């Protein structure tokens, strides 16, 4: 298991940090996208309000101007059509919306901008216009001048019923659409009078009830029975893109900042040093059993770390991590201190001559302070009580250049050397050739496979034969069943270690184990 992932479990491991940061990034994304959405929507709504206001002003001005300019015409003394016609024609020329102007008296059109003197019933000209109203507006499908084009008829009443001005206005929504084209979210408009409507997307009349619901804005003109509806999306595609972009940028910034801060703050290396200072490490001891007598002949010290938040962290993880972070030296020094302290307590319970196995990392062996650290530890230990073994894995031994000198020095200090986890690496045999060891610890991967007494393993047989030839004591790790113990003893393995005999024990449990030894294991 890679160290860093289990080291900080469950709160601090990189996966959790990554998950937390991703969640935080997502929250940032949602929050900033929401805020951006509100701001953009607000901005759009303001634009739509402005657009509505401008459109309203435009139409209102148009109507007001017509009213102002045309109404006085019908209050003139009843002139002949010839006398007023020029004025009418001038108005149509000046205002491009105006198609025709009729002057009406007593419900009779008597003069228009396009005809001479005439007499025509206003209701024939515009059947639906209500000449009693001060202002009437309606959409008409066609006018005599432009039979193909829908138009707007505006009735302006004069000073008595049946007297006034009727104007037909061409409806051309194109300028309006051009005007709003810059606003991508606007995609149509409708002019509504009564129950009729004309839209920019369909050049014919429709019922006002069939118009799409929820226009962006509906513009009313006070005093005119006329409405203008503007249609479109509340947000344009560009707006959505901006919202997503802002959300994404802030989300990524938030997520990465959190990742950075958390990995800095919860840097496991820092946690190890902190753990040492705060006394979060302790040592457990697993008895090593003499294969023939069944007696305890040694103890293997195994470092344990109980993190206040993450709980028990497996040594596999934190040891490798400490090795990678160059913290194995302070950690092993701490192990030396803990073991020395425990052994002063254990000395009274444990027979003299008991083996004490410590696991050393090859990274420590090559440290220039190594001799000094070991010397200090030997001085701190109870004198002449334990017989020391340093267990070294083959994992990284290749990096230790002067290993033989170090081994020789250790032997001169009465420390023997075990090759730990034998059989798990790639180059174990080369080490056996190169260096002299005292013990070979057979990895529990081999032992696990021994399921029956009839089990055969040419590899294990060869390993044991090799150990014999090299004059190495053998220790079988992870012995869990009587069959395994019998099988191994039968083949000359000298020591056992495993749950069959005892799990690793705290100092208190170990003292109890020695004071009240368990019944000999049936093996
Ligand atoms: O019992 P346990 O799960 O703790 O052992 C896991 C591995 O951690 C074993 O390979 C053991 O050698 C290693 N280990 C345990 N304690 C120490 C220690 O103090 N130093 C070193 N270098 N390795 C240790
Ligand atoms: O590699 P080393 O021998 O240092 O590791 C000892 C490891 O083996 C420790 O983690 C210890 O808890 C574990 N261990 C000891 N006895 C047994 C056993 O019988 N079965 C299993 N599965 N693990 C064991
Ligand atoms: Mn070991």
XYZ file of C-alpha atoms and ligand atoms in Angstrom:
572
model
C 0.000 0.000 0.000
C 1.499 3.377 -0.895
C 2.325 5.100 2.322
C 0.914 8.486 1.754
C -2.589 7.192 1.120
C -2.932 5.155 4.262
C -0.762 7.388 6.368
C -3.230 10.137 6.707
C -6.290 7.939 6.685
C -9.104 8.610 7.195
C -9.030 12.385 7.413
C -5.796 13.402 5.868
C -5.039 11.127 2.981
C -4.455 12.723 -0.419
C -7.575 11.122 -1.811
C -9.659 12.731 0.890
C -7.881 16.024 0.386
C -8.502 15.733 -3.342
C -12.173 14.838 -2.750
C -12.571 17.689 -0.310
C -10.879 20.120 -2.690
C -12.974 18.875 -5.585
C -16.141 19.341 -3.532
C -14.991 22.783 -2.483
C -14.161 23.595 -6.117
C -17.627 22.420 -7.118
C -19.218 24.581 -4.425
C -17.130 27.546 -5.569
C -18.213 26.816 -9.109
C -21.899 26.641 -8.200
C -21.739 29.696 -5.961
C -19.794 31.884 -8.360
C -21.866 30.690 -11.317
C -25.010 31.531 -9.336
C -23.733 34.995 -8.441
C -22.575 35.591 -12.023
C -25.965 34.376 -13.241
C -27.795 36.792 -10.962
C -25.564 39.679 -12.019
C -25.863 38.880 -15.736
C -29.632 38.367 -15.426
C -29.877 41.693 -13.607
C -27.828 43.355 -16.333
C -30.044 41.790 -19.008
C -33.228 42.816 -17.212
C -31.922 46.405 -17.095
C -31.207 46.230 -20.819
C -34.686 44.900 -21.499
C -36.199 47.654 -19.385
C -34.224 50.221 -21.356
C -35.256 48.628 -24.630
C -38.916 48.585 -23.561
C -38.707 52.186 -22.471
C -37.131 53.258 -25.738
C -39.694 51.361 -27.799
C -42.489 52.841 -25.760
C -41.106 56.338 -26.196
C -40.712 55.783 -29.906
C -44.305 54.639 -30.511
C -45.716 57.155 -28.081
C -43.875 59.955 -29.877
C -45.079 58.690 -33.203
C -48.699 58.669 -32.102
C -48.429 61.921 -30.205
C -46.895 63.631 -33.177
C -49.643 62.352 -35.472
C -52.225 63.521 -33.015
C -50.627 66.925 -32.707
C -50.164 67.439 -36.410
C -53.292 65.883 -37.826
C -56.040 66.716 -35.367
C -55.856 70.460 -36.034
C -56.622 69.668 -39.690
C -60.187 68.663 -38.984
C -60.885 71.653 -36.756
C -60.182 74.001 -39.634
C -63.294 75.571 -41.123
C -64.668 73.109 -43.630
C -62.398 73.925 -46.528
C -62.479 72.244 -49.853
C -60.383 69.110 -50.244
C -58.119 70.885 -52.692
C -57.206 73.408 -50.050
C -56.085 70.830 -47.474
C -54.794 68.102 -49.708
C -51.329 69.565 -49.974
C -51.044 69.635 -46.254
C -52.107 65.996 -46.093
C -49.642 64.984 -48.771
C -46.872 66.844 -47.022
C -47.544 64.874 -43.847
C -47.368 61.563 -45.675
C -44.139 62.661 -47.283
C -42.552 63.703 -44.025
C -43.529 60.617 -42.055
C -42.598 57.439 -43.873
C -44.955 55.366 -41.724
C -48.035 57.153 -42.946
C -49.741 55.604 -45.947
C -52.982 57.576 -46.175
C -54.744 60.261 -44.183
C -58.544 60.606 -44.373
C -60.462 63.555 -43.071
C -63.835 62.473 -41.730
C -66.883 64.496 -40.942
C -70.181 63.092 -39.891
C -68.805 59.585 -40.456
C -68.051 60.494 -44.069
C -64.495 60.613 -45.405
C -64.491 63.798 -47.467
C -60.859 64.170 -48.370
C -57.705 62.047 -48.304
C -54.054 62.356 -49.047
C -54.394 60.077 -52.038
C -57.753 61.051 -53.537
C -59.579 64.221 -54.390
C -62.842 65.421 -53.000
C -64.798 62.339 -52.025
C -67.711 61.138 -50.001
C -67.347 57.724 -48.519
C -68.867 56.196 -45.468
C -66.136 55.698 -42.905
C -67.605 52.310 -42.012
C -67.077 51.095 -45.528
C -63.544 52.346 -45.454
C -62.821 50.845 -42.061
C -65.735 48.746 -40.858
C -64.428 48.213 -37.378
C -63.299 51.658 -36.421
C -65.410 53.080 -33.641
C -65.696 56.754 -34.428
C -67.217 57.502 -31.041
C -63.924 56.758 -29.326
C -61.347 59.477 -28.867
C -58.647 57.110 -30.140
C -59.096 53.779 -31.822
C -56.362 51.605 -33.210
C -56.655 48.339 -35.064
C -54.678 46.112 -37.300
C -55.987 45.651 -40.819
C -54.983 43.004 -43.294
C -54.670 45.328 -46.194
C -55.266 48.882 -47.252
C -56.434 50.159 -50.626
C -52.918 51.483 -51.207
C -51.110 48.316 -50.210
C -53.483 45.390 -50.525
C -50.728 42.896 -49.685
C -49.427 44.482 -46.547
C -50.984 44.571 -43.159
C -51.309 48.021 -41.658
C -52.400 49.863 -38.571
C -55.426 52.153 -38.648
C -55.429 54.996 -36.189
C -58.605 56.926 -35.538
C -58.269 60.305 -33.887
C -61.609 61.823 -32.913
C -62.124 65.514 -33.318
C -64.423 67.658 -31.263
C -67.576 65.627 -31.969
C -68.529 61.981 -32.656
C -68.101 60.928 -36.260
C -65.638 63.722 -36.927
C -61.878 63.209 -36.972
C -58.886 61.844 -38.820
C -58.255 58.259 -39.915
C -54.630 57.388 -40.659
C -53.257 54.158 -42.045
C -49.719 53.362 -40.954
C -47.588 50.796 -42.701
C -46.182 48.189 -40.336
C -42.633 47.357 -40.991
C -40.904 45.559 -38.176
C -37.582 45.227 -39.970
C -35.997 48.430 -38.643
C -36.993 47.380 -35.187
C -35.410 43.957 -35.604
C -32.266 45.533 -37.000
C -32.212 47.810 -34.023
C -32.460 44.932 -31.575
C -30.158 42.644 -33.560
C -27.252 43.685 -31.367
C -29.089 42.126 -28.467
C -28.774 38.478 -29.312
C -31.365 37.290 -26.886
C -34.163 39.323 -28.586
C -35.748 37.234 -31.294
C -39.118 38.723 -32.069
C -41.862 41.170 -31.352
C -45.597 41.452 -31.742
C -48.002 44.338 -32.160
C -51.330 43.708 -30.494
C -54.573 45.590 -30.860
C -57.640 44.071 -29.297
C -57.621 40.369 -30.071
C -55.492 40.682 -33.203
C -51.756 40.590 -33.387
C -49.028 40.665 -35.951
C -45.610 39.268 -35.274
C -42.148 39.729 -36.667
C -41.822 36.035 -37.424
C -45.094 35.644 -39.329
C -46.295 38.403 -41.622
C -49.996 37.754 -41.155
C -52.557 38.234 -38.455
C -52.836 35.875 -35.612
C -55.131 35.845 -32.656
C -53.542 37.659 -29.750
C -54.403 34.592 -27.644
C -52.145 32.392 -29.743
C -49.039 34.472 -29.012
C -46.305 32.792 -26.999
C -46.741 33.257 -23.300
C -44.308 35.234 -21.179
C -42.884 37.890 -23.467
C -39.744 39.537 -22.146
C -41.571 42.835 -21.899
C -45.058 44.093 -22.830
C -45.246 47.750 -23.639
C -48.510 49.623 -23.121
C -49.198 53.120 -24.303
C -51.329 55.125 -21.937
C -54.353 56.354 -23.834
C -53.872 54.057 -26.827
C -55.461 50.598 -27.116
C -52.213 49.209 -28.367
C -49.550 46.869 -27.026
C -46.103 45.906 -28.122
C -44.658 42.608 -26.904
C -40.940 41.805 -27.091
C -39.913 38.146 -27.170
C -36.605 36.504 -26.530
C -34.520 34.626 -24.005
C -33.826 36.123 -20.651
C -30.181 35.185 -21.191
C -28.221 34.836 -24.397
C -25.875 31.938 -25.213
C -23.010 34.393 -24.617
C -24.363 35.108 -21.141
C -24.469 31.410 -20.276
C -20.909 31.023 -21.557
C -19.731 33.892 -19.385
C -21.490 32.453 -16.346
C -19.916 29.032 -16.939
C -16.497 30.542 -17.555
C -16.601 32.633 -14.387
C -17.844 29.610 -12.414
C -15.148 27.402 -13.893
C -12.348 29.870 -13.223
C -13.376 30.538 -9.637
C -14.177 26.846 -9.055
C -10.730 25.806 -10.268
C -9.064 28.570 -8.278
C -10.966 27.557 -5.141
C -10.297 23.845 -5.632
C -6.601 24.260 -6.332
C -6.114 26.747 -3.477
C -7.735 24.277 -1.118
C -5.549 21.476 -2.472
C -2.449 23.610 -2.004
C -3.325 24.782 1.489
C -4.413 21.358 2.679
C -1.430 19.478 1.310
C 0.866 22.113 2.825
C -0.919 22.163 6.134
C -1.403 18.426 6.423
C 1.896 17.476 4.909
C 2.348 14.002 6.351
C 6.062 14.595 6.859
C 5.190 17.302 9.281
C 2.736 14.957 10.923
C 5.459 12.377 11.593
C 7.707 14.902 13.348
C 4.709 16.231 15.205
C 3.722 12.654 16.121
C 7.203 12.092 17.573
C 6.981 15.300 19.606
C 3.495 14.501 20.828
C 4.314 10.907 21.761
C 1.929 9.321 19.267
C 4.303 6.423 18.567
C 4.696 3.322 20.687
C 6.345 -0.019 20.193
C 4.745 -3.440 20.244
C 6.747 -6.615 20.625
C 6.042 -9.893 18.912
C 7.520 -12.972 20.544
C 9.902 -15.103 18.501
C 9.534 -18.783 19.402
C 12.238 -21.431 19.358
C 10.905 -24.087 16.989
C 12.018 -27.095 18.998
C 11.386 -26.077 22.623
C 8.452 -23.710 21.987
C 10.033 -21.169 24.336
C 10.127 -17.471 23.723
C 13.640 -16.775 22.555
C 13.238 -13.268 21.249
C 11.058 -10.252 20.572
C 10.612 -8.230 17.452
C 10.025 -4.546 18.105
C 7.374 -3.151 15.786
C 6.685 0.544 15.670
C 3.069 1.720 15.918
C 1.592 5.121 15.214
C -1.759 6.168 16.601
C -2.697 9.438 14.994
C -5.135 11.470 17.130
C -7.498 11.931 14.191
C -6.607 9.283 11.623
C -6.251 6.483 14.170
C -3.802 3.585 13.773
C -1.620 4.090 10.716
C -0.016 0.922 9.293
C 3.797 0.879 9.631
C 4.175 -0.307 6.045
C 2.795 3.057 5.074
C 4.491 5.462 7.408
C 7.897 3.736 7.258
C 8.065 3.910 3.491
C 6.785 7.437 3.639
C 9.368 8.422 6.237
C 12.038 6.849 4.008
C 10.888 8.883 1.051
C 10.746 12.092 3.047
C 14.156 11.586 4.682
C 12.525 11.241 8.063
C 13.536 7.651 8.722
C 16.585 8.738 10.774
C 14.648 10.823 13.324
C 11.970 8.116 13.368
C 14.471 5.316 14.067
C 16.150 7.453 16.729
C 12.745 7.766 18.304
C 12.317 3.986 18.037
C 15.667 3.591 19.831
C 14.464 5.862 22.639
C 11.131 4.067 22.992
C 12.729 0.614 22.952
C 15.379 1.647 25.522
C 12.661 3.019 27.786
C 10.469 -0.106 27.417
C 13.385 -2.473 27.941
C 14.243 -0.973 31.329
C 10.718 -1.949 32.335
C 10.765 -5.341 30.596
C 14.171 -6.350 31.917
C 12.643 -7.505 35.209
C 10.125 -9.799 33.521
C 12.106 -11.201 30.659
C 14.907 -13.728 30.964
C 18.409 -12.503 30.224
C 19.672 -13.514 26.808
C 16.299 -12.942 25.122
C 16.744 -11.688 21.574
C 15.607 -8.195 20.674
C 14.993 -7.614 16.979
C 14.793 -4.118 15.589
C 13.825 -3.284 12.039
C 16.254 -0.851 10.473
C 15.817 0.932 7.270
C 18.798 0.715 4.897
C 18.394 4.469 4.461
C 19.461 4.842 8.074
C 22.453 2.539 7.633
C 23.968 4.895 5.113
C 23.454 7.947 7.321
C 26.679 9.395 8.697
C 25.168 9.571 12.176
C 24.319 5.860 12.164
C 27.294 4.628 14.257
C 26.736 7.411 16.715
C 22.999 6.665 16.997
C 23.602 2.958 17.566
C 26.333 3.608 20.124
C 24.071 5.938 22.055
C 21.243 3.438 21.947
C 23.465 0.620 23.198
C 24.474 2.832 26.084
C 20.873 3.662 26.864
C 19.797 0.003 26.901
C 19.906 -2.157 30.045
C 23.384 -3.649 29.996
C 24.022 -7.342 29.327
C 20.407 -8.400 29.163
C 19.218 -8.581 25.592
C 20.883 -10.074 22.593
C 20.423 -7.720 19.658
C 19.431 -8.459 16.086
C 18.933 -5.786 13.441
C 16.497 -6.796 10.712
C 17.182 -5.294 7.333
C 14.978 -5.733 4.318
C 16.457 -6.265 0.939
C 14.143 -3.607 -0.428
C 16.593 -0.727 -0.636
C 19.812 -2.319 0.496
C 21.239 -1.904 -2.938
C 21.685 1.781 -2.156
C 23.881 1.120 0.842
C 27.384 1.103 -0.553
C 29.518 0.155 2.400
C 27.024 -2.338 3.845
C 29.695 -4.912 4.637
C 31.681 -2.419 6.760
C 28.529 -1.514 8.623
C 27.649 -5.165 9.220
C 31.168 -5.848 10.480
C 30.970 -2.916 12.848
C 27.551 -4.048 14.135
C 28.915 -7.537 14.796
C 31.778 -5.970 16.698
C 29.075 -4.452 18.919
C 27.423 -7.864 19.342
C 24.571 -7.023 17.056
C 23.604 -9.732 14.621
C 21.929 -9.163 11.315
C 18.788 -10.681 9.842
C 17.699 -10.437 6.246
C 14.004 -9.602 6.648
C 11.073 -10.461 4.367
C 13.239 -12.866 2.410
C 11.682 -13.793 -0.903
C 9.643 -10.659 -1.496
C 12.203 -8.619 -3.437
C 13.932 -9.069 -6.740
C 17.555 -9.488 -5.856
C 17.668 -11.361 -2.572
C 20.073 -14.004 -3.726
C 22.673 -11.485 -4.748
C 22.707 -10.143 -1.185
C 23.182 -13.595 0.223
C 26.186 -13.894 -2.000
C 27.529 -10.464 -1.164
C 26.987 -10.124 2.570
C 27.103 -12.354 5.566
C 23.891 -12.524 7.582
C 23.043 -14.348 10.780
C 19.326 -14.869 10.248
C 17.076 -15.323 7.294
C 13.484 -14.305 7.918
C 11.268 -16.194 5.522
C 8.467 -13.975 4.374
C 4.969 -14.906 5.417
C 4.002 -15.097 1.744
C 5.796 -18.466 1.669
C 4.363 -19.606 4.977
C 0.817 -18.696 3.997
C 0.917 -21.252 1.178
C 1.549 -24.148 3.534
C -1.991 -25.400 3.925
C -1.446 -29.098 4.539
C 1.314 -31.228 5.837
C 1.537 -32.881 2.411
C 2.292 -29.485 0.872
C 5.344 -29.394 -1.345
C 7.330 -26.345 -2.311
C 10.525 -26.823 -4.260
C 11.288 -23.096 -3.851
C 10.934 -23.112 -0.085
C 12.918 -26.334 0.063
C 15.664 -24.686 -1.944
C 15.600 -21.574 0.287
C 15.931 -23.709 3.401
C 18.725 -25.749 1.868
C 20.480 -22.535 0.923
C 20.111 -21.143 4.460
C 21.597 -24.362 5.824
C 24.494 -24.184 3.414
C 25.169 -20.544 4.329
C 24.932 -21.379 7.995
C 22.000 -19.037 8.576
C 19.400 -19.404 11.278
C 15.933 -19.343 9.827
C 12.892 -17.539 11.190
C 9.504 -18.228 9.648
C 7.189 -15.221 9.727
C 3.411 -15.280 9.878
C 2.978 -18.787 11.258
C -0.721 -19.098 11.874
C -1.494 -22.815 11.976
C -0.158 -25.948 13.628
C 0.327 -27.526 10.188
C 2.561 -24.703 9.104
C 4.626 -24.949 12.317
C 4.991 -28.728 11.975
C 5.870 -28.505 8.293
C 8.519 -25.848 8.947
C 9.975 -27.557 12.013
C 10.195 -30.786 10.080
C 12.364 -28.982 7.511
C 14.697 -27.530 10.084
C 13.359 -23.964 10.562
C 14.695 -22.806 13.925
C 12.376 -19.953 14.888
C 8.729 -19.076 14.474
C 6.880 -15.859 14.640
C 3.163 -15.550 14.070
C -0.326 -15.259 15.383
C -0.316 -18.956 16.273
C 2.002 -18.039 19.146
C 1.312 -14.413 19.776
C 0.304 -11.200 18.129
C 2.542 -8.179 18.642
C 1.998 -6.994 22.227
C 2.228 -3.737 24.118
C 4.617 -3.588 27.078
C 1.773 -4.244 29.533
C 0.484 -7.205 27.474
C 3.987 -8.560 27.145
C 4.590 -8.402 30.888
C 1.344 -10.276 31.423
C 2.405 -12.817 28.781
C 5.638 -13.500 30.654
C 4.001 -13.520 34.083
C 1.225 -15.860 32.975
C 2.555 -17.753 29.984
C -0.168 -19.216 27.763
C -0.472 -22.978 27.485
C 2.113 -24.319 25.033
C 0.823 -24.197 21.532
C -0.082 -27.586 20.071
C 2.213 -27.780 17.096
O 3.682 -5.538 12.307
P 3.617 -4.687 11.212
O 2.371 -4.553 10.426
O 3.861 -3.458 11.974
O 4.839 -4.603 10.223
C 4.801 -4.030 8.956
C 6.169 -3.758 8.392
O 6.708 -2.600 9.031
C 7.111 -4.882 8.615
O 7.767 -5.138 7.381
C 8.093 -4.339 9.615
O 9.376 -4.811 9.334
C 8.025 -2.862 9.405
N 8.355 -2.174 10.650
C 7.705 -2.225 11.810
N 8.323 -1.447 12.731
C 9.408 -0.921 12.105
C 10.461 -0.056 12.518
O 10.550 0.357 13.644
N 11.396 0.300 11.599
C 11.361 -0.155 10.321
N 12.280 0.249 9.482
N 10.376 -0.989 9.887
C 9.420 -1.368 10.777
O 8.276 -7.841 7.849
P 8.241 -7.997 9.353
O 8.606 -9.318 9.808
O 8.996 -6.925 10.048
O 6.706 -7.816 9.666
C 6.077 -8.349 10.737
C 4.652 -8.089 10.386
O 3.942 -9.287 10.291
C 3.925 -7.262 11.403
O 3.067 -6.436 10.708
C 3.130 -8.252 12.175
O 1.983 -7.661 12.770
C 2.770 -9.213 11.084
N 2.497 -10.551 11.563
C 3.130 -11.208 12.563
N 2.619 -12.461 12.699
C 1.671 -12.602 11.747
C 0.800 -13.666 11.391
O 0.793 -14.768 11.952
N -0.051 -13.450 10.368
C -0.089 -12.285 9.713
N -0.954 -12.128 8.714
N 0.720 -11.247 10.029
C 1.582 -11.401 11.037
Mn 10.794 -7.574 10.608
